[in-house]
CSV table of C-alpha atoms and ligand atoms in Angstrom, one decimal:
chain,number,residue,atom,x,y,z
A,21,MET,CA,-0.1,0.3,0.2
A,22,ASP,CA,1.1,3.5,-0.2
A,23,ARG,CA,3.6,4.4,2.3
A,24,GLY,CA,1.4,7.6,2.6
A,25,THR,CA,-1.8,6.0,4.1
A,26,ARG,CA,-2.8,7.2,7.4
A,27,ILE,CA,-3.4,4.6,9.9
A,28,ALA,CA,-5.4,4.7,13.1
A,29,VAL,CA,-4.8,2.4,15.9
A,30,LEU,CA,-7.8,1.8,18.4
A,31,GLY,CA,-6.5,0.4,21.6
A,32,ALA,CA,-2.9,0.5,22.9
A,33,GLY,CA,-2.9,-2.7,24.0
A,34,LEU,CA,-0.7,-5.9,22.8
A,35,ALA,CA,-2.2,-5.8,19.6
A,36,GLY,CA,-2.1,-2.5,18.9
A,37,LEU,CA,1.5,-1.5,19.8
A,38,THR,CA,2.9,-4.3,18.2
A,39,VAL,CA,0.9,-3.3,14.8
A,40,ALA,CA,1.5,0.5,15.2
A,41,GLY,CA,5.6,-0.3,15.6
A,42,LEU,CA,5.8,-2.4,12.4
A,43,LEU,CA,3.8,-0.2,10.3
A,44,GLN,CA,6.1,2.5,11.2
A,45,ARG,CA,8.9,0.8,10.5
A,46,ALA,CA,7.5,-0.1,7.1
A,47,GLY,CA,6.8,3.8,6.7
A,48,PHE,CA,3.7,4.3,7.2
A,49,PRO,CA,1.8,7.9,9.3
A,50,VAL,CA,0.5,5.6,12.4
A,51,ALA,CA,-1.8,7.4,15.7
A,52,VAL,CA,-2.6,5.0,18.7
A,53,TYR,CA,-6.0,6.4,19.9
A,54,GLU,CA,-5.9,4.7,23.8
A,55,GLN,CA,-9.2,5.2,25.9
A,56,SER,CA,-7.0,5.0,29.1
A,57,PRO,CA,-5.4,8.2,30.6
A,58,SER,CA,-1.6,6.6,31.1
A,59,PHE,CA,-0.2,3.0,31.9
A,60,SER,CA,0.4,2.4,35.4
A,61,ARG,CA,2.2,-1.3,36.7
A,62,ILE,CA,-1.0,-2.7,37.2
A,63,GLY,CA,-2.2,-6.1,36.1
A,64,ALA,CA,-0.1,-9.6,36.2
A,65,GLY,CA,2.3,-11.9,34.2
A,66,ILE,CA,1.7,-13.2,31.0
A,67,ILE,CA,3.5,-16.1,29.6
A,68,LEU,CA,5.0,-16.2,25.8
A,69,GLY,CA,6.8,-18.2,24.2
A,70,ALA,CA,9.2,-18.0,20.5
A,71,ASN,CA,6.3,-17.7,18.5
A,72,VAL,CA,6.5,-14.0,20.1
A,73,SER,CA,10.1,-13.6,20.4
A,74,LYS,CA,10.3,-13.6,16.7
A,75,VAL,CA,7.9,-10.8,16.3
A,76,LEU,CA,9.8,-9.0,18.8
A,77,ARG,CA,13.4,-9.5,17.4
A,78,ARG,CA,11.8,-7.3,14.0
A,79,LEU,CA,11.2,-4.4,16.5
A,80,ASP,CA,14.4,-5.0,17.9
A,81,LEU,CA,12.9,-5.6,21.1
A,82,GLU,CA,13.8,-9.4,21.7
A,83,ASP,CA,17.2,-8.9,23.7
A,84,ALA,CA,15.2,-6.5,26.0
A,85,PHE,CA,12.0,-8.7,26.3
A,86,ALA,CA,14.1,-11.8,27.4
A,87,ALA,CA,16.4,-9.8,30.4
A,88,THR,CA,13.0,-7.6,31.6
A,89,GLY,CA,11.2,-10.9,32.2
A,90,ILE,CA,12.1,-14.9,33.0
A,91,ARG,CA,13.0,-17.2,30.7
A,92,PRO,CA,12.1,-20.4,32.9
A,93,ASP,CA,13.7,-23.1,32.5
A,94,ALA,CA,10.5,-25.5,31.8
A,95,PHE,CA,6.7,-25.6,31.9
A,96,LEU,CA,5.8,-28.2,34.3
A,97,SER,CA,2.4,-29.8,34.5
A,98,ARG,CA,1.5,-31.2,37.5
A,99,ALA,CA,-1.4,-33.0,39.4
A,100,TRP,CA,-3.4,-30.6,42.1
A,101,ASP,CA,-3.4,-33.1,44.9
A,102,THR,CA,-0.4,-35.3,44.4
A,103,GLY,CA,1.9,-33.3,42.4
A,104,GLU,CA,2.8,-36.1,40.2
A,105,GLN,CA,4.3,-34.8,37.1
A,106,LEU,CA,1.9,-34.9,34.2
A,107,TYR,CA,4.0,-33.4,31.4
A,108,LYS,CA,7.3,-31.3,31.6
A,109,LEU,CA,8.4,-29.0,28.5
A,110,ASP,CA,12.3,-27.8,29.1
A,111,PHE,CA,12.9,-24.5,27.4
A,112,ASP,CA,16.7,-25.4,27.1
A,113,ALA,CA,19.0,-24.1,24.6
A,114,GLU,CA,17.9,-27.0,22.2
A,115,ARG,CA,14.4,-25.9,22.4
A,116,GLU,CA,15.1,-22.0,22.3
A,117,ALA,CA,17.2,-23.1,18.7
A,118,ARG,CA,14.5,-25.6,17.5
A,119,PHE,CA,11.4,-23.3,18.0
A,120,GLY,CA,13.7,-20.1,16.9
A,121,GLY,CA,13.7,-18.0,20.4
A,122,PRO,CA,13.2,-17.7,24.0
A,123,PHE,CA,10.2,-18.6,26.0
A,124,VAL,CA,9.8,-15.4,28.6
A,125,ASN,CA,7.2,-15.1,31.3
A,126,ILE,CA,6.9,-11.3,31.9
A,127,HIS,CA,4.7,-8.8,33.9
A,128,ARG,CA,2.5,-7.6,31.3
A,129,ALA,CA,3.2,-3.6,32.3
A,130,ASP,CA,7.0,-4.3,31.8
A,131,LEU,CA,6.4,-5.3,28.4
A,132,HIS,CA,3.7,-2.8,27.4
A,133,GLN,CA,6.7,-0.5,28.5
A,134,LEU,CA,8.9,-2.5,25.9
A,135,LEU,CA,6.4,-2.2,23.3
A,136,GLN,CA,6.2,1.8,23.4
A,137,ARG,CA,10.0,1.7,22.6
A,138,PRO,CA,10.0,1.4,19.1
A,139,LEU,CA,7.2,4.3,18.4
A,140,ALA,CA,8.1,7.8,17.5
A,141,PRO,CA,7.5,10.4,20.0
A,142,GLY,CA,3.8,11.3,20.2
A,143,THR,CA,2.3,8.1,18.8
A,144,ILE,CA,0.2,7.2,21.7
A,145,ARG,CA,-2.9,9.7,22.1
A,146,PHE,CA,-3.8,9.0,25.6
A,147,GLY,CA,-8.0,9.6,27.1
A,148,HIS,CA,-9.0,8.9,23.6
A,149,LYS,CA,-12.0,6.5,23.6
A,150,LEU,CA,-13.3,5.6,20.4
A,151,THR,CA,-16.8,6.4,20.0
A,152,GLY,CA,-17.7,6.1,16.4
A,153,ILE,CA,-15.8,5.8,13.1
A,154,GLU,CA,-17.6,7.0,9.6
A,155,LYS,CA,-16.7,7.0,5.8
A,156,ARG,CA,-15.8,10.4,4.6
A,157,GLY,CA,-15.2,10.2,0.9
A,158,ASP,CA,-12.4,7.4,0.7
A,159,ALA,CA,-11.3,7.9,4.3
A,160,LEU,CA,-12.3,7.6,7.6
A,161,ALA,CA,-13.3,10.0,10.0
A,162,LEU,CA,-12.8,8.9,13.8
A,163,SER,CA,-14.5,10.5,16.9
A,164,PHE,CA,-14.0,10.4,20.6
A,165,GLU,CA,-15.5,10.2,24.0
A,166,ASN,CA,-13.2,13.5,24.9
A,167,GLY,CA,-14.9,15.7,22.0
A,168,ALA,CA,-11.8,15.1,19.5
A,169,SER,CA,-11.8,13.8,15.9
A,170,ALA,CA,-9.6,12.4,13.5
A,171,GLU,CA,-8.8,11.4,10.1
A,172,ALA,CA,-7.5,8.1,8.9
A,173,ASP,CA,-7.1,5.9,5.5
A,174,ILE,CA,-7.4,2.4,7.8
A,175,ALA,CA,-8.8,2.2,11.0
A,176,ILE,CA,-7.8,-1.0,12.8
A,177,GLY,CA,-9.7,-2.0,15.9
A,178,ALA,CA,-7.2,-3.5,18.7
A,179,ASP,CA,-9.7,-2.3,21.3
A,180,GLY,CA,-9.7,-5.9,23.1
A,181,ILE,CA,-12.8,-8.2,24.2
A,182,ARG,CA,-15.5,-5.2,24.6
A,183,SER,CA,-14.2,-3.6,21.3
A,184,ILE,CA,-16.2,-0.6,19.8
A,185,THR,CA,-14.9,-1.0,16.5
A,186,ARG,CA,-16.0,-4.7,16.7
A,187,GLU,CA,-19.8,-3.4,17.5
A,188,LEU,CA,-19.7,-1.1,14.2
A,189,ILE,CA,-18.5,-3.9,12.0
A,190,LEU,CA,-20.8,-7.0,13.6
A,191,GLY,CA,-23.3,-5.3,15.8
A,192,VAL,CA,-23.7,-5.1,19.6
A,193,GLU,CA,-23.2,-9.1,21.0
A,194,GLU,CA,-21.9,-9.1,24.7
A,195,PRO,CA,-18.6,-11.5,25.6
A,196,ARG,CA,-19.2,-15.1,26.5
A,197,PHE,CA,-19.0,-15.7,30.5
A,198,ILE,CA,-18.0,-19.0,30.8
A,199,GLY,CA,-18.5,-19.9,34.0
A,200,ARG,CA,-15.3,-19.2,35.6
A,201,SER,CA,-13.3,-16.8,37.7
A,202,ALA,CA,-9.9,-16.0,37.8
A,203,PRO,CA,-8.3,-14.7,41.5
A,204,ARG,CA,-4.8,-13.6,40.9
A,205,ALA,CA,-1.9,-12.6,43.2
A,206,VAL,CA,1.3,-10.8,42.5
A,207,PHE,CA,3.7,-10.8,45.3
A,208,PRO,CA,7.4,-10.8,46.3
A,209,ALA,CA,8.6,-14.0,46.4
A,210,SER,CA,10.4,-13.7,50.0
A,211,ARG,CA,6.6,-14.3,50.9
A,212,ILE,CA,6.8,-18.0,50.0
A,213,LYS,CA,8.1,-20.1,53.0
A,214,GLY,CA,9.9,-22.8,52.4
A,215,ASP,CA,12.1,-24.0,49.3
A,216,PRO,CA,11.7,-21.5,46.0
A,217,ILE,CA,9.1,-22.7,43.4
A,218,ASP,CA,9.4,-24.1,40.2
A,219,ASP,CA,9.8,-21.4,37.1
A,220,CYS,CA,6.7,-22.4,35.8
A,221,THR,CA,3.9,-24.9,36.7
A,222,LYS,CA,0.2,-25.1,35.7
A,223,TRP,CA,-1.2,-27.2,38.5
A,224,TRP,CA,-4.5,-29.6,37.1
A,225,ALA,CA,-8.0,-30.4,39.1
A,226,PRO,CA,-10.7,-31.9,37.4
A,227,ASP,CA,-12.9,-28.4,38.0
A,228,ARG,CA,-10.0,-26.2,38.4
A,229,HIS,CA,-6.4,-25.2,37.4
A,230,THR,CA,-3.5,-22.8,38.9
A,231,LEU,CA,-0.8,-21.3,37.2
A,232,ALA,CA,2.2,-20.1,39.5
A,233,TYR,CA,5.2,-18.4,38.1
A,234,TYR,CA,8.0,-15.6,38.3
A,235,MET,CA,7.9,-12.8,35.9
A,236,THR,CA,11.0,-11.2,36.6
A,237,PRO,CA,14.9,-12.8,35.8
A,238,ASP,CA,15.9,-12.6,39.5
A,239,ARG,CA,12.9,-14.6,40.6
A,240,ASN,CA,11.6,-11.9,42.8
A,241,GLU,CA,8.2,-11.6,42.1
A,242,VAL,CA,5.5,-14.2,41.9
A,243,TYR,CA,2.2,-14.7,39.8
A,244,VAL,CA,-0.4,-17.3,41.0
A,245,MET,CA,-3.8,-17.1,39.2
A,246,ALA,CA,-6.2,-19.6,39.8
A,247,ALA,CA,-9.1,-20.3,37.3
A,248,LEU,CA,-12.0,-21.4,39.9
A,249,PRO,CA,-15.8,-22.6,39.1
A,250,MET,CA,-18.4,-19.9,39.7
A,251,ALA,CA,-21.9,-20.0,38.3
A,252,ARG,CA,-22.6,-16.1,37.2
A,253,TRP,CA,-20.8,-13.0,37.4
A,254,ASP,CA,-22.9,-9.8,38.3
A,255,GLY,CA,-20.1,-7.2,37.7
A,256,ASP,CA,-19.5,-5.5,34.5
A,257,GLY,CA,-16.5,-7.7,33.2
A,258,SER,CA,-14.1,-5.5,35.4
A,259,PRO,CA,-12.1,-7.0,38.4
A,260,VAL,CA,-12.8,-7.0,41.5
A,261,LYS,CA,-10.9,-6.9,45.0
A,262,GLY,CA,-10.9,-10.4,46.6
A,263,ASP,CA,-10.3,-12.2,49.6
A,264,ARG,CA,-7.5,-13.4,50.6
A,265,ASP,CA,-8.9,-16.2,53.0
A,266,GLU,CA,-11.2,-17.4,50.1
A,267,PHE,CA,-8.5,-17.4,48.0
A,268,ILE,CA,-6.3,-19.4,50.4
A,269,ALA,CA,-9.4,-21.3,50.7
A,270,ALA,CA,-9.9,-22.8,47.5
A,271,PHE,CA,-6.3,-24.6,47.8
A,272,ASP,CA,-7.5,-26.5,50.8
A,273,SER,CA,-7.2,-29.5,48.8
A,274,ALA,CA,-3.8,-29.0,46.9
A,275,HIS,CA,-0.4,-30.3,47.2
A,276,PRO,CA,1.8,-28.1,49.8
A,277,ASP,CA,3.8,-26.7,47.0
A,278,LEU,CA,0.8,-25.0,45.5
A,279,ARG,CA,-1.0,-24.4,48.8
A,280,ARG,CA,2.3,-22.4,50.1
A,281,ALA,CA,2.7,-20.5,46.7
A,282,ALA,CA,-0.9,-19.6,47.5
A,283,GLU,CA,-0.6,-18.5,51.4
A,284,ALA,CA,2.2,-16.3,50.5
A,285,ALA,CA,-0.4,-13.8,48.4
A,286,GLU,CA,-1.3,-10.9,49.6
A,287,ASP,CA,-3.7,-8.7,47.9
A,288,VAL,CA,-6.0,-10.4,45.6
A,289,ALA,CA,-7.9,-9.6,42.8
A,290,VAL,CA,-10.8,-11.6,41.2
A,291,TRP,CA,-11.2,-11.3,37.0
A,292,PRO,CA,-14.2,-13.1,35.3
A,293,ILE,CA,-13.7,-14.6,32.5
A,294,TYR,CA,-15.0,-14.1,29.4
A,295,ASP,CA,-14.6,-15.5,25.6
A,296,ARG,CA,-16.5,-15.1,22.3
A,297,PRO,CA,-17.7,-18.0,20.0
A,298,ARG,CA,-15.5,-18.0,16.8
A,299,ASN,CA,-16.5,-15.2,14.5
A,300,ASP,CA,-14.8,-15.0,11.1
A,301,THR,CA,-16.0,-11.6,9.9
A,302,TRP,CA,-12.7,-9.3,10.9
A,303,HIS,CA,-13.2,-6.3,8.4
A,304,LYS,CA,-15.3,-4.1,6.7
A,305,GLY,CA,-14.3,-1.2,4.0
A,306,ARG,CA,-11.3,0.4,5.7
A,307,VAL,CA,-12.1,-1.0,9.2
A,308,VAL,CA,-10.2,-4.0,10.5
A,309,LEU,CA,-9.8,-5.8,13.5
A,310,MET,CA,-7.0,-7.8,15.4
A,311,GLY,CA,-6.3,-9.4,18.8
A,312,ASP,CA,-9.0,-9.7,21.4
A,313,ALA,CA,-11.6,-7.6,19.4
A,314,CYS,CA,-11.8,-10.2,16.6
A,315,HIS,CA,-10.6,-13.5,18.6
A,316,ALA,CA,-11.0,-13.3,22.2
A,317,VAL,CA,-10.4,-16.8,23.9
A,318,ARG,CA,-10.3,-18.0,27.5
A,319,PRO,CA,-6.7,-17.7,28.9
A,320,PHE,CA,-6.4,-21.6,29.5
A,321,MET,CA,-3.9,-22.0,26.8
A,322,ALA,CA,-2.1,-18.6,27.9
A,323,ALA,CA,-2.2,-17.7,24.0
A,324,GLY,CA,-4.7,-14.9,23.6
A,325,GLY,CA,-1.6,-12.2,23.9
A,326,SER,CA,0.4,-14.3,21.7
A,327,ALA,CA,-2.2,-14.5,19.0
A,328,ALA,CA,-3.0,-10.9,19.1
A,329,ILE,CA,1.2,-10.6,18.2
A,330,GLU,CA,1.0,-12.6,15.5
A,331,ASP,CA,-1.7,-10.6,14.1
A,332,ALA,CA,0.1,-7.9,13.9
A,333,ALA,CA,3.1,-9.0,11.9
A,334,ILE,CA,0.6,-10.7,9.7
A,335,LEU,CA,-1.5,-7.7,9.4
A,336,SER,CA,1.3,-5.1,8.8
A,337,ARG,CA,2.8,-7.4,6.3
A,338,CYS,CA,-0.2,-7.3,4.4
A,339,ILE,CA,-0.8,-3.6,4.9
A,340,ALA,CA,2.4,-3.4,3.2
A,341,GLU,CA,2.5,-5.5,0.5
A,342,PHE,CA,-1.0,-5.5,-1.0
A,343,GLY,CA,-2.3,-2.5,-2.9
A,344,ASP,CA,-5.5,-1.6,-1.2
A,345,PRO,CA,-7.2,-2.4,1.8
A,346,ALA,CA,-9.6,-5.3,1.1
A,347,THR,CA,-6.8,-7.3,-0.8
A,348,ALA,CA,-5.0,-6.6,2.2
A,349,PHE,CA,-7.5,-7.8,4.8
A,350,ALA,CA,-8.7,-10.9,3.0
A,351,HIS,CA,-5.1,-12.1,2.9
A,352,TYR,CA,-4.6,-11.5,6.5
A,353,THR,CA,-8.2,-12.8,7.4
A,354,MET,CA,-7.1,-16.3,5.3
A,355,VAL,CA,-3.9,-16.5,6.9
A,356,ARG,CA,-5.0,-15.9,10.7
A,357,ILE,CA,-8.8,-17.3,10.9
A,358,PRO,CA,-7.3,-21.0,10.6
A,359,ARG,CA,-4.7,-20.9,12.9
A,360,VAL,CA,-6.6,-18.6,15.1
A,361,ALA,CA,-9.6,-21.3,15.3
A,362,ASP,CA,-7.0,-24.3,16.6
A,363,ILE,CA,-5.9,-21.9,19.5
A,364,GLN,CA,-9.7,-21.3,20.2
A,365,GLN,CA,-10.4,-24.7,20.6
A,366,ILE,CA,-7.6,-25.9,22.5
A,367,SER,CA,-8.3,-22.8,24.8
A,368,ILE,CA,-11.9,-24.4,25.4
A,369,ALA,CA,-11.1,-27.8,25.5
A,370,ASN,CA,-8.3,-26.8,28.1
A,371,SER,CA,-6.1,-29.8,27.0
A,372,TRP,CA,-3.0,-27.6,26.1
A,373,MET,CA,0.2,-29.2,27.7
A,374,HIS,CA,-2.0,-31.4,29.6
A,375,GLY,CA,0.1,-34.5,29.0
A,376,PRO,CA,2.2,-34.9,26.1
A,377,THR,CA,1.1,-32.0,23.8
A,378,GLU,CA,2.8,-31.6,19.8
A,379,THR,CA,4.2,-27.5,20.4
A,380,ASP,CA,6.0,-27.3,17.3
A,381,TRP,CA,3.3,-25.7,15.0
A,382,PHE,CA,2.5,-23.4,18.0
A,383,PHE,CA,5.8,-22.2,19.2
A,384,GLY,CA,7.7,-22.9,15.5
A,385,TYR,CA,5.5,-20.1,14.2
A,386,ASP,CA,7.1,-17.2,12.5
A,387,ALA,CA,4.1,-14.7,11.5
A,388,CYS,CA,7.3,-12.6,10.0
A,389,THR,CA,7.8,-15.1,7.2
A,390,VAL,CA,4.8,-17.2,6.8
A,391,PRO,CA,3.5,-17.0,3.4
A,392,LEU,CA,0.5,-14.7,2.7
A,393,ASP,CA,-0.4,-15.8,-0.5
A,394,ARG,CA,-3.0,-18.5,0.7
A,395,ALA,CA,-5.9,-18.4,-1.8
A,396,ILE,CA,-8.6,-15.9,-1.2
A,397,PRO,CA,-12.1,-17.4,-2.1
A,398,GLU,CA,-13.9,-15.1,-4.6
A,399,ALA,CA,-17.0,-14.2,-2.3
A,400,LEU,CA,-14.4,-12.5,0.4
A,401,CYS,CA,-12.7,-10.0,-2.0
A,402,PRO,CA,-14.9,-9.9,-5.4
A,403,ASN,CA,-12.8,-7.2,-6.8
A,404,LEU,CA,-9.1,-9.1,-6.2
A,405,GLN,CA,-7.2,-8.9,-9.2
A,406,ARG,CA,-6.8,-12.7,-10.0
B,11,LIG,C1,-6.5,-13.9,33.5
B,11,LIG,C2,-5.9,-14.3,32.2
B,11,LIG,C3,-4.3,-14.6,31.8
B,11,LIG,C4,-3.8,-14.5,30.3
B,11,LIG,N1,-2.8,-15.2,30.5
B,11,LIG,C5,-2.2,-14.9,28.8
B,11,LIG,C6,-0.8,-15.4,28.8
B,11,LIG,O1,-0.4,-15.9,29.7
B,11,LIG,N2,-0.4,-15.6,27.5
B,11,LIG,C7,-1.0,-15.1,26.8
B,11,LIG,O2,-0.3,-14.6,24.9
B,11,LIG,N3,-2.4,-14.5,26.5
B,11,LIG,C8,-3.2,-14.5,28.0
B,11,LIG,N4,-4.3,-13.9,28.1
B,11,LIG,C9,-4.7,-13.2,27.2
B,11,LIG,C10,-4.2,-11.9,27.0
B,11,LIG,O3,-4.1,-11.1,27.6
B,11,LIG,C11,-5.0,-11.1,25.5
B,11,LIG,O4,-5.5,-11.9,24.7
B,11,LIG,C12,-4.3,-9.5,25.2
B,11,LIG,O5,-4.2,-9.1,26.1
B,11,LIG,C13,-5.1,-9.2,24.2
B,11,LIG,O6,-4.7,-8.3,23.5
B,11,LIG,P1,-5.4,-7.1,22.7
B,11,LIG,O7,-4.5,-6.0,22.9
B,11,LIG,O8,-6.0,-7.7,21.6
B,11,LIG,O9,-6.1,-6.3,24.3
B,11,LIG,P2,-6.2,-5.5,25.4
B,11,LIG,O10,-4.8,-6.2,25.8
B,11,LIG,O11,-7.3,-5.6,26.0
B,11,LIG,O12,-5.9,-4.1,25.2
B,11,LIG,C14,-7.0,-3.3,24.5
B,11,LIG,C15,-6.6,-2.1,24.5
B,11,LIG,O13,-7.7,-1.2,23.7
B,11,LIG,C16,-8.5,-0.3,24.6
B,11,LIG,N5,-9.6,-0.1,24.5
B,11,LIG,C17,-10.5,-0.4,24.9
B,11,LIG,N6,-11.7,0.2,24.2
B,11,LIG,C18,-11.3,1.4,23.7
B,11,LIG,C19,-12.1,2.2,23.1
B,11,LIG,N7,-13.0,2.4,22.6
B,11,LIG,N8,-11.1,3.4,22.4
B,11,LIG,C20,-9.7,3.2,22.6
B,11,LIG,N9,-8.9,2.5,23.2
B,11,LIG,C21,-9.8,1.2,23.9
B,11,LIG,C22,-7.8,-0.8,26.1
B,11,LIG,O14,-7.8,0.7,27.1
B,11,LIG,C23,-7.0,-1.5,26.1
B,11,LIG,O15,-5.6,-0.6,26.4
B,11,LIG,C24,-5.0,-13.6,29.3
B,11,LIG,C25,-6.0,-13.4,29.8
B,11,LIG,C26,-6.3,-13.2,31.0
B,11,LIG,C27,-7.7,-12.7,31.2
């Protein structure tokens, strides 16, 4: 596409920041509009693999990424009660070479900081909550809650699971509450009594699971997240303050290694878990969706953020390579939908790395080099020159 094409990215999450950085590198003028007034160090941890490292390499962030988070020595699956090892994926030099990059667990806020680095000063416009997008001739007119407006040639909806951009394309559809809550705690590792915990463990029970891992290279900050049954959620989707005693009680039947990690929690926040059923309409006219805005998955494969970052690589390549938005977006969706559909299915089944698992297709994927020329059905792109 013409490098003068003005691109508006809506939302400065993992998807929006990554796509903005890659598009600026490709020479496009990009503005990112973010509803929050600023970023703060709230939130929790995120597990990311070699498939993400390869994208961050293209932004010259790979080394800082691996040095800011922890490179866990392995991903362990253990039985909730007996502690039996169910599966182990070592993240040694051989695995890194095979998958083409490091595995990193990191605090989300640290990752956000990193993803802002490659952006030109002033790229992110904080306090800009998108309220509408209208066609104005060949361009788009964007309006924001603060009364501001802006013009762009392409709008990328990277505005998360409750995306307004998505509503403009698909109409209003509430996300699906999946009957699980996610109490989460972040605390200093020194609070854990006894031996240090393993770098990264998922503990499995029939009706619940927990992840416990370090987020920093010196193993001084721990993140524990549980997915517990919860019949209904009456809030609006935002997290609420949790009760520490209730949190610890959820681990009554747990193996001592897990219980002592949970008992170290100080403050607990409880997040409702939502996802969306699969939907294959990701673009309309000059507006396109990415990340949770088009494929919010339940966090049971720890892959929603990775998928958002992969989207950024493919979408930026398609915009750079193809001559018009319709063709670029058709190629983007043809490449992304089958892979994201697999991630959605595995996330729903909650089967990833429970036992022996073929992981090459996921971690070995390089979104910066996979071919973009998947066949586009006529119906998806009638004007495509064939
Ligand atoms: C408990 C939990 C654990 C998880 N763990 C992992 C993990 O380990 N690994 C992994 O890969 N994934 C994980 N995920 C999934 C991952 O967090 C998401 O898939 C990822 O954050 C999606 O990124 P995004 O940029 O699409 O959306 P978000 O990160 O939600 O970013 C959207 C941005 O858009 C902004 N915004 C929203 N509306 C507007 C508007 N109208 N105007 C302007 N800005 C707007 C928001 O403020 C936000 O900054 C987890 C999710 C949960 C809930």
